[in-house]
Short mmCIF file of C-alpha atoms in Angstrom, two decimals:
data_model
loop_
_atom_site.label_atom_id
_atom_site.label_comp_id
_atom_site.label_asym_id
_atom_site.label_seq_id
_atom_site.Cartn_x
_atom_site.Cartn_y
_atom_site.Cartn_z
CA MET A 155 21.10 141.87 5.98
CA SER A 156 23.43 142.27 8.89
CA ARG A 157 26.86 143.80 8.63
CA SER A 158 28.43 140.77 10.22
CA GLY A 159 30.29 139.89 7.05
CA LEU A 160 32.27 143.11 6.92
CA GLY A 161 34.84 141.73 9.26
CA LEU A 162 35.75 139.17 6.64
CA LEU A 163 37.20 141.73 4.27
CA SER A 164 40.86 141.49 3.42
CA SER A 165 42.81 144.72 3.38
CA PRO A 166 42.37 145.73 -0.31
CA LEU A 167 38.64 145.24 -0.04
CA ALA A 168 38.46 147.17 3.18
CA ASP A 169 38.99 150.23 0.99
CA LEU A 170 35.67 149.71 -0.76
CA ARG A 171 33.23 152.55 -0.16
CA MET A 172 30.78 150.77 2.10
CA ASP A 173 28.97 153.98 2.91
CA ALA A 174 28.37 154.93 -0.71
CA SER A 175 24.78 153.73 -0.81
CA PRO A 176 22.22 152.99 1.91
CA TYR A 177 20.96 150.20 -0.34
CA LEU A 178 24.15 148.16 -0.60
CA ILE A 179 26.29 146.45 2.00
CA LEU A 180 29.21 144.44 0.70
CA PRO A 181 30.10 141.68 0.97
CA ASN A 182 26.72 140.76 2.46
CA ASP A 183 24.73 141.80 -0.59
CA HIS A 184 27.08 139.77 -2.77
CA TYR A 185 25.17 136.77 -1.44
CA ALA A 186 21.80 135.50 -2.63
CA HIS A 187 18.55 137.34 -1.85
CA ALA A 188 16.14 134.45 -1.70
CA ASP A 189 13.09 136.69 -1.29
CA ALA A 190 13.79 138.74 -4.39
CA PRO A 191 11.66 137.74 -7.40
CA PHE A 192 14.70 137.98 -9.66
CA GLU A 193 18.43 137.65 -9.18
CA ARG A 194 21.33 137.55 -11.61
CA TRP A 195 25.09 137.27 -11.34
CA ARG A 196 26.98 137.84 -14.54
CA HIS A 197 30.65 137.79 -15.45
CA LEU A 198 31.74 139.26 -18.77
CA GLY A 199 34.82 140.67 -20.41
CA THR A 200 37.86 140.32 -22.60
CA LEU A 201 40.53 137.72 -21.92
CA ARG A 202 43.87 137.55 -23.69
CA CYS A 203 46.32 134.80 -24.51
CA GLY A 204 49.25 136.55 -26.14
CA ALA A 205 47.82 138.36 -29.15
CA ARG A 206 44.60 136.36 -29.12
CA ARG A 207 41.46 137.81 -27.61
CA PHE A 208 38.40 136.08 -26.26
CA GLY A 209 35.07 137.42 -25.11
CA VAL A 210 33.62 135.52 -22.17
CA GLU A 211 30.22 135.70 -20.52
CA VAL A 212 28.93 133.49 -17.69
CA VAL A 213 25.41 134.11 -16.38
CA ALA A 214 23.55 132.54 -13.47
CA ALA A 215 20.01 133.83 -13.07
CA ARG A 216 16.87 132.97 -11.15
CA VAL A 217 13.35 134.21 -11.74
CA HIS A 218 10.10 133.39 -10.00
CA GLY A 219 7.14 132.33 -12.05
CA SER A 220 3.50 132.43 -11.10
CA GLY A 221 2.12 128.96 -10.42
CA ARG A 222 5.39 127.15 -11.08
CA PRO A 223 8.73 126.64 -9.39
CA ALA A 224 11.36 129.33 -9.79
CA LEU A 225 13.56 128.89 -12.84
CA LEU A 226 17.34 128.91 -13.07
CA MET A 227 19.17 129.90 -16.25
CA ALA A 228 22.81 129.05 -16.87
CA SER A 229 24.38 130.69 -19.88
CA ILE A 230 28.00 130.39 -20.98
CA ALA A 231 29.45 132.00 -24.10
CA VAL A 232 32.97 132.32 -25.46
CA THR A 233 33.93 134.39 -28.51
CA ASP A 234 37.19 133.46 -30.22
CA VAL A 235 37.97 136.68 -32.05
CA ALA A 236 40.78 135.30 -34.20
CA ALA A 237 38.63 132.41 -35.37
CA ALA A 238 35.57 134.69 -35.71
CA ARG A 239 33.57 132.08 -33.82
CA LEU A 240 31.06 132.25 -30.98
CA TYR A 241 30.61 129.17 -28.80
CA GLN A 242 27.56 129.08 -26.57
CA HIS A 243 25.35 127.05 -24.30
CA THR A 244 22.19 127.87 -22.35
CA SER A 245 20.26 125.59 -20.03
CA TRP A 246 17.17 125.94 -17.84
CA ARG A 247 16.39 124.15 -14.63
CA ASN A 248 13.89 124.31 -11.85
CA ARG A 249 15.42 126.01 -8.85
CA THR A 250 17.28 123.64 -6.58
CA PRO A 251 17.74 124.31 -2.85
CA GLY A 252 21.13 125.73 -2.07
CA TRP A 253 21.96 126.76 -5.62
CA ALA A 254 23.13 130.14 -4.29
CA GLU A 255 24.38 130.78 -0.78
CA SER A 256 22.48 133.46 1.12
CA ASP A 257 24.29 133.29 4.46
CA PRO A 258 27.26 135.71 4.64
CA GLY A 259 28.72 133.46 7.28
CA GLN A 260 29.23 130.71 4.71
CA PRO A 261 31.52 130.58 1.67
CA TRP A 262 29.95 132.40 -1.25
CA THR A 263 28.70 129.97 -3.90
CA VAL A 264 26.45 130.13 -6.93
CA ALA A 265 26.19 126.86 -8.84
CA ILE A 266 23.88 125.51 -11.51
CA GLY A 267 24.15 121.94 -12.71
CA ALA A 268 26.10 119.04 -11.34
CA ALA A 269 29.88 118.94 -11.69
CA GLY A 270 30.76 117.63 -15.13
CA GLU A 271 27.28 118.13 -16.53
CA ASP A 272 27.07 119.84 -19.91
CA GLY A 273 26.52 123.55 -19.30
CA ALA A 274 27.18 123.46 -15.55
CA LEU A 275 28.73 126.49 -13.90
CA ALA A 276 30.07 127.20 -10.44
CA LEU A 277 30.98 130.60 -9.00
CA ARG A 278 32.81 130.42 -5.70
CA ALA A 279 34.82 132.44 -3.24
CA SER A 280 36.85 131.70 -0.19
CA ARG A 281 35.36 131.98 3.26
CA HIS A 282 37.92 134.70 4.03
CA ASP A 283 37.09 137.03 1.17
CA PRO A 284 33.72 136.71 -0.61
CA LEU A 285 34.80 139.06 -3.38
CA ASP A 286 37.91 137.04 -4.30
CA MET A 287 36.18 134.68 -6.65
CA SER A 288 36.57 131.81 -9.04
CA ILE A 289 34.60 130.58 -12.04
CA GLU A 290 34.35 127.09 -13.41
CA ALA A 291 32.16 126.40 -16.38
CA GLY A 292 32.09 123.81 -19.13
CA PHE A 293 29.93 122.91 -22.08
CA VAL A 294 29.86 121.34 -25.51
CA ASP A 295 29.10 123.84 -28.26
CA ALA A 296 26.19 122.43 -30.21
CA ALA A 297 27.17 124.00 -33.53
CA THR A 298 30.73 122.69 -33.65
CA GLY A 299 30.74 119.80 -31.19
CA LYS A 300 33.75 121.37 -29.46
CA PRO A 301 34.08 121.07 -25.70
CA LEU A 302 34.94 124.29 -23.90
CA ARG A 303 35.97 124.80 -20.35
CA LEU A 304 36.73 127.95 -18.41
CA LYS A 305 38.54 128.12 -15.10
CA LEU A 306 39.34 131.55 -13.70
CA ARG A 307 40.32 133.23 -10.50
CA LEU A 308 39.12 136.82 -10.16
CA SER A 309 40.04 139.54 -7.69
CA GLN A 310 38.41 142.97 -7.50
CA GLN A 311 40.75 145.95 -7.59
CA ARG A 312 38.60 148.96 -6.70
CA ALA A 313 35.29 150.26 -5.35
CA PRO A 314 32.09 148.86 -6.83
CA MET A 315 30.04 150.69 -9.41
CA LEU A 316 26.59 151.47 -8.04
CA ALA A 317 24.01 151.03 -10.78
CA GLY A 318 22.16 154.27 -11.42
CA GLY A 319 24.50 156.03 -9.00
CA GLY A 320 22.94 154.56 -5.85
CA ALA A 321 22.64 150.81 -6.49
CA ARG A 322 18.86 151.07 -6.62
CA ALA A 323 16.28 151.71 -9.30
CA ASP A 324 12.54 151.20 -9.51
CA ARG A 325 10.97 149.08 -12.18
CA PRO A 326 7.37 148.65 -13.28
CA ASP A 327 5.73 145.77 -11.45
CA ALA A 328 5.28 142.90 -13.90
CA THR A 329 1.91 141.93 -12.52
CA ASP A 330 0.04 145.22 -12.62
CA GLY A 331 2.31 147.38 -14.78
CA ALA A 332 1.45 150.41 -12.67
CA SER A 333 3.17 150.18 -9.32
CA ARG A 334 6.95 150.15 -9.13
CA GLN A 335 9.22 147.71 -7.37
CA PRO A 336 12.83 148.23 -6.35
CA SER A 337 15.77 146.68 -8.13
CA HIS A 338 19.29 146.70 -6.73
CA ALA A 339 22.50 146.31 -8.68
CA TYR A 340 26.22 146.89 -8.45
CA ALA A 341 29.18 145.95 -10.60
CA LEU A 342 32.73 144.90 -9.89
CA THR A 343 34.32 146.53 -12.92
CA ASP A 344 37.98 145.74 -12.35
CA LEU A 345 38.33 142.05 -11.73
CA ARG A 346 41.89 140.94 -12.29
CA SER A 347 41.20 137.59 -13.93
CA ALA A 348 43.49 134.76 -14.85
CA GLY A 349 43.25 131.07 -15.49
CA THR A 350 42.71 128.65 -18.31
CA LEU A 351 40.38 128.39 -21.26
CA GLN A 352 40.06 125.13 -23.11
CA VAL A 353 38.64 125.33 -26.63
CA GLY A 354 38.45 121.91 -28.23
CA THR A 355 41.92 120.44 -27.86
CA GLU A 356 43.59 123.80 -27.17
CA LEU A 357 44.40 124.65 -23.55
CA LEU A 358 45.21 128.36 -23.20
CA SER A 359 46.44 130.48 -20.29
CA VAL A 360 44.28 133.58 -20.32
CA SER A 361 44.14 136.80 -18.35
CA GLY A 362 42.39 140.13 -18.44
CA LEU A 363 40.40 142.75 -16.62
CA THR A 364 36.83 141.50 -16.47
CA TRP A 365 33.54 142.71 -15.04
CA MET A 366 30.87 141.20 -12.78
CA GLU A 367 27.34 142.43 -12.20
CA HIS A 368 24.94 141.36 -9.50
CA GLU A 369 21.32 142.43 -9.69
CA TYR A 370 18.31 141.48 -7.55
CA GLY A 371 14.77 142.65 -7.01
CA ALA A 372 12.17 143.41 -9.64
CA PRO A 373 12.98 141.70 -12.95
CA PRO A 374 13.65 143.77 -16.05
CA PRO A 375 10.48 144.54 -18.03
CA ASP A 376 9.73 143.00 -21.40
CA GLY A 377 10.70 144.83 -24.58
CA PRO A 378 13.79 145.70 -26.63
CA TRP A 379 16.87 147.16 -24.95
CA LEU A 380 20.52 148.01 -25.51
CA ARG A 381 23.49 148.22 -23.14
CA GLN A 382 27.20 148.88 -23.53
CA HIS A 383 29.96 148.38 -20.98
CA MET A 384 33.23 150.33 -21.32
CA GLN A 385 36.54 149.97 -19.47
CA LEU A 386 38.54 153.01 -20.56
CA SER A 387 42.30 153.49 -20.28
CA ASN A 388 41.80 156.61 -18.11
CA GLY A 389 40.27 154.46 -15.37
CA ILE A 390 36.69 155.46 -16.17
CA ARG A 391 34.10 152.69 -16.30
CA ILE A 392 30.74 153.24 -18.00
CA VAL A 393 27.53 151.28 -18.39
CA ASN A 394 25.25 152.90 -20.94
CA GLU A 395 21.74 151.59 -21.46
CA TYR A 396 18.32 152.38 -22.75
CA ARG A 397 15.05 150.79 -23.66
CA LEU A 398 13.62 151.17 -27.13
CA ALA A 399 10.16 152.56 -27.64
CA GLY A 400 9.84 150.82 -31.00
CA VAL A 401 12.01 149.28 -33.67
CA PRO A 402 15.66 150.37 -33.65
CA VAL A 403 16.53 153.06 -36.20
CA ALA A 404 20.08 153.69 -37.38
CA ASN A 405 21.76 157.10 -37.23
CA ARG A 406 19.07 158.65 -35.06
CA PRO A 407 20.34 159.63 -31.58
CA ALA A 408 18.12 158.34 -28.77
CA PRO A 409 18.12 159.44 -25.11
CA SER A 410 20.08 157.04 -22.91
CA ARG A 411 21.47 156.93 -19.40
CA ALA A 412 24.94 156.05 -18.24
CA THR A 413 26.38 154.98 -14.91
CA VAL A 414 29.97 156.22 -14.58
CA LEU A 415 32.53 154.94 -12.06
CA TRP A 416 35.27 157.47 -11.36
CA PRO A 417 38.85 156.73 -10.25
CA ASP A 418 38.10 158.02 -6.74
CA GLY A 419 35.42 155.36 -6.30
CA ASN A 420 32.40 157.62 -6.74
CA THR A 421 29.62 156.69 -9.12
CA SER A 422 27.53 159.20 -11.05
CA PHE A 423 24.45 158.81 -13.22
CA GLU A 424 24.45 160.77 -16.45
CA ALA A 425 22.01 161.59 -19.21
CA GLY A 426 23.30 160.93 -22.68
CA LYS A 427 22.37 159.85 -26.13
CA THR A 428 23.11 156.75 -28.11
CA THR A 429 23.26 156.33 -31.87
CA LEU A 430 23.09 153.01 -33.66
CA ARG A 431 25.41 152.93 -36.66
CA MET A 432 25.30 151.21 -40.00
CA PRO A 433 26.00 148.67 -41.25
CA VAL A 434 23.83 146.25 -39.32
CA TRP A 435 24.69 142.59 -39.01
CA THR A 436 21.73 140.41 -39.87
CA SER A 437 21.72 137.00 -38.27
CA PRO A 438 21.43 134.26 -40.90
CA ALA A 439 19.84 132.05 -38.24
CA THR A 440 17.07 134.35 -37.07
CA GLY A 441 16.94 137.30 -39.50
CA ILE A 442 17.30 139.78 -36.63
CA ALA A 443 19.41 142.86 -37.48
CA TYR A 444 21.88 143.89 -34.76
CA PHE A 445 24.18 146.90 -34.49
CA PRO A 446 27.88 146.02 -34.02
CA HIS A 447 28.74 149.75 -33.94
CA VAL A 448 27.14 152.06 -31.36
CA THR A 449 28.05 155.66 -30.49
CA VAL A 450 27.61 156.77 -26.86
CA GLU A 451 27.66 160.47 -26.01
CA ILE A 452 27.51 162.20 -22.61
CA ALA A 453 27.54 165.94 -23.22
CA ARG A 454 28.14 166.97 -19.59
CA LEU A 455 31.34 164.93 -19.53
CA GLN A 456 32.49 165.88 -23.04
CA ALA A 457 32.39 162.19 -23.80
CA LYS A 458 31.87 160.50 -27.14
CA VAL A 459 32.83 156.84 -27.35
CA GLU A 460 32.51 154.46 -30.28
CA VAL A 461 31.73 150.90 -29.19
CA MET A 462 32.55 148.41 -31.92
CA SER A 463 32.10 144.65 -31.71
CA LEU A 464 35.30 142.76 -32.46
CA ILE A 465 33.35 140.38 -34.66
CA ALA A 466 29.84 141.04 -35.90
CA ALA A 467 28.33 137.59 -35.41
CA GLN A 468 27.73 137.32 -31.65
CA GLU A 469 24.08 136.36 -31.34
CA LEU A 470 23.10 134.00 -28.55
CA LEU A 471 20.37 131.61 -29.59
CA ALA A 472 17.58 130.09 -27.59
CA THR A 473 17.61 126.32 -27.57
CA ASP A 474 14.78 126.36 -30.11
CA GLY A 475 16.99 128.34 -32.50
CA ARG A 476 15.29 131.68 -32.03
CA GLY A 477 17.38 134.78 -31.43
CA ALA A 478 17.54 135.74 -27.81
CA VAL A 479 20.18 138.38 -27.26
CA TYR A 480 23.32 139.83 -28.80
CA GLN A 481 26.33 139.73 -26.48
CA GLY A 482 29.39 141.14 -28.20
CA VAL A 483 32.99 141.50 -27.08
CA ALA A 484 33.97 144.94 -28.35
CA ASN A 485 36.44 147.81 -28.35
CA ALA A 486 35.83 151.35 -27.09
CA GLU A 487 37.47 154.36 -28.69
CA GLY A 488 36.78 158.03 -28.31
CA VAL A 489 37.12 161.00 -25.98
CA PHE A 490 36.22 161.56 -22.33
CA GLU A 491 36.41 165.01 -20.71
CA GLY A 492 38.04 166.14 -23.91
CA GLY A 493 40.93 163.66 -23.83
CA ALA A 494 41.40 160.62 -26.05
CA SER A 495 40.62 157.33 -24.37
CA SER A 496 40.15 153.74 -25.44
CA GLY A 497 39.66 150.35 -23.93
CA THR A 498 37.68 147.16 -23.85
CA ALA A 499 33.91 147.08 -24.17
CA TRP A 500 30.85 144.85 -24.32
CA ASN A 501 27.99 145.44 -26.76
CA GLU A 502 24.59 144.02 -25.80
CA GLN A 503 21.26 144.15 -27.53
CA GLY A 504 17.93 142.50 -26.81
CA LEU A 505 16.00 143.04 -30.03
CA SER A 506 14.03 139.84 -30.46
CA MET B 198 46.34 153.18 -15.34
CA TYR B 199 44.54 149.88 -15.20
CA PRO B 200 46.49 147.71 -17.62
CA ASP B 201 45.26 144.30 -18.56
CA LEU B 202 47.36 141.62 -17.00
CA GLN B 203 49.37 139.50 -19.36
CA VAL B 204 50.75 137.13 -16.77
CA PRO B 205 48.28 134.75 -15.17
CA LEU B 206 47.88 135.14 -11.45
CA PRO B 207 49.08 132.28 -9.30
CA LEU B 208 46.21 130.05 -8.44
CA SER B 209 44.99 130.50 -4.95
CA HIS B 210 45.15 127.37 -2.84
CA HIS B 211 41.98 128.23 -1.02
CA HIS B 212 40.07 128.28 -4.28
CA TYR B 213 41.25 125.27 -6.13
CA ALA B 214 42.31 122.94 -3.39
CA ALA B 215 38.71 122.74 -2.28
CA MET B 216 37.26 122.40 -5.75
CA ALA B 217 36.90 118.96 -7.23
CA LEU B 218 37.15 119.77 -10.89
CA PRO B 219 34.41 118.36 -13.03
CA PRO B 220 35.52 116.33 -16.01
CA LEU B 221 35.56 118.20 -19.28
CA PRO B 222 32.49 117.43 -21.34
CA GLN B 223 33.40 115.25 -24.30
CA PRO B 224 31.69 115.69 -27.64
CA GLY B 225 31.29 111.98 -28.08
CA LEU B 226 29.55 111.58 -24.79
CA SER B 227 25.98 112.63 -24.44
CA PRO B 228 25.16 114.48 -21.27
CA ALA B 229 22.54 112.95 -19.07
CA PRO B 230 19.26 113.75 -20.78
CA ARG B 231 17.06 116.15 -18.90
CA ALA B 232 13.43 116.67 -19.57
CA ALA B 233 12.82 119.98 -21.31
CA LEU B 234 11.30 122.50 -18.98
CA ALA B 235 7.99 124.04 -19.81
CA LEU B 236 8.87 127.72 -19.73
CA PRO B 237 6.17 130.25 -18.91
CA ILE B 238 6.85 132.22 -22.09
CA ALA B 239 8.92 131.71 -25.24
CA GLU B 240 12.52 131.05 -24.32
CA ALA B 241 14.03 133.81 -26.45
CA ARG B 242 11.71 136.37 -24.90
CA LEU B 243 12.29 135.12 -21.36
CA ARG B 244 16.02 135.23 -21.85
CA SER B 245 15.89 138.75 -23.26
CA ILE B 246 13.94 139.81 -20.17
CA LEU B 247 16.41 138.15 -17.80
CA MET B 248 19.33 139.88 -19.51
CA GLY B 249 17.51 143.18 -19.97
CA VAL B 250 17.84 146.63 -18.46
#
């Protein structure tokens, strides 16, 4: 992509470290990569309304299929912690032209579904600043019949996190399993977010510090996985992840890898270990056992952080009722470089 | 150092002025029916892949 979009940056965003990776040019790479076999934008995080807390996740993803049109997935989930309730909606569509803008000269837009349609979402930004974004999403929760609607404005406050330290990783090619294909990803970890959340008849003013990821290239491989996001009070941001070789086992540390964003804007990639804690939460709908409590350790950074879901029951279901993924709003508590630190977190598990 | 904001930001005119807000879905109203897509693999597995690492 050309660098023509750089001139659009407003002054706070001009401080982003554009030279941090040869694989990422922002805001240009914020736009769609139509040639990539897979692309995903995802917003997640904790929103507050007074003492109430909500977990929110909005996902727009596209994947190519062999012998069929590319698919779009729209997923919206809201966890009401006080009510111990997860509201959710997922829909699938064939790819529609123009669903995601790829031209950095145009306003940034990612939209799935027509305005007002159940489960539709729209991610937008102004022409003047592609990283100053908004979200609109609405759906009717099938389990409760409640309508939900989210309307947020989001503004990034610091340099992006480069996944794996350089915004690029190689993944096994899905077709032959032997060769490797590149995947690119970055995260905006400090989105100052504010707006409204409607849950049933309640209309709430919400705000928080949320997170957005954008990934494109080779799709993730099949198989079980875990990932935790942490926003710590010392300014450190961490994504910890690993793939499971078999069934998950509690209280047995497993090698994991963590991407760490530092206050100076640098990103590092660290080896660590992750331990799944008891008790598990077993979904009554699917029988899958998930781990609301996960311990993440990075020895080199004297870091040990406990990630604990704010409510245990945060399983997202496929439309046929099968368990798809666990997406949990969580807390982080522990130590980093020897000092106590805590913050908000996100606890994810793909164990189906 | 990076406190959560408790006060909502003012809405930006360049975001919302240009956005025709969709009506809120109503539980009593059925959305326009869409034919179920034939997914290449089981939905739960496909979704786990799309959200994976």
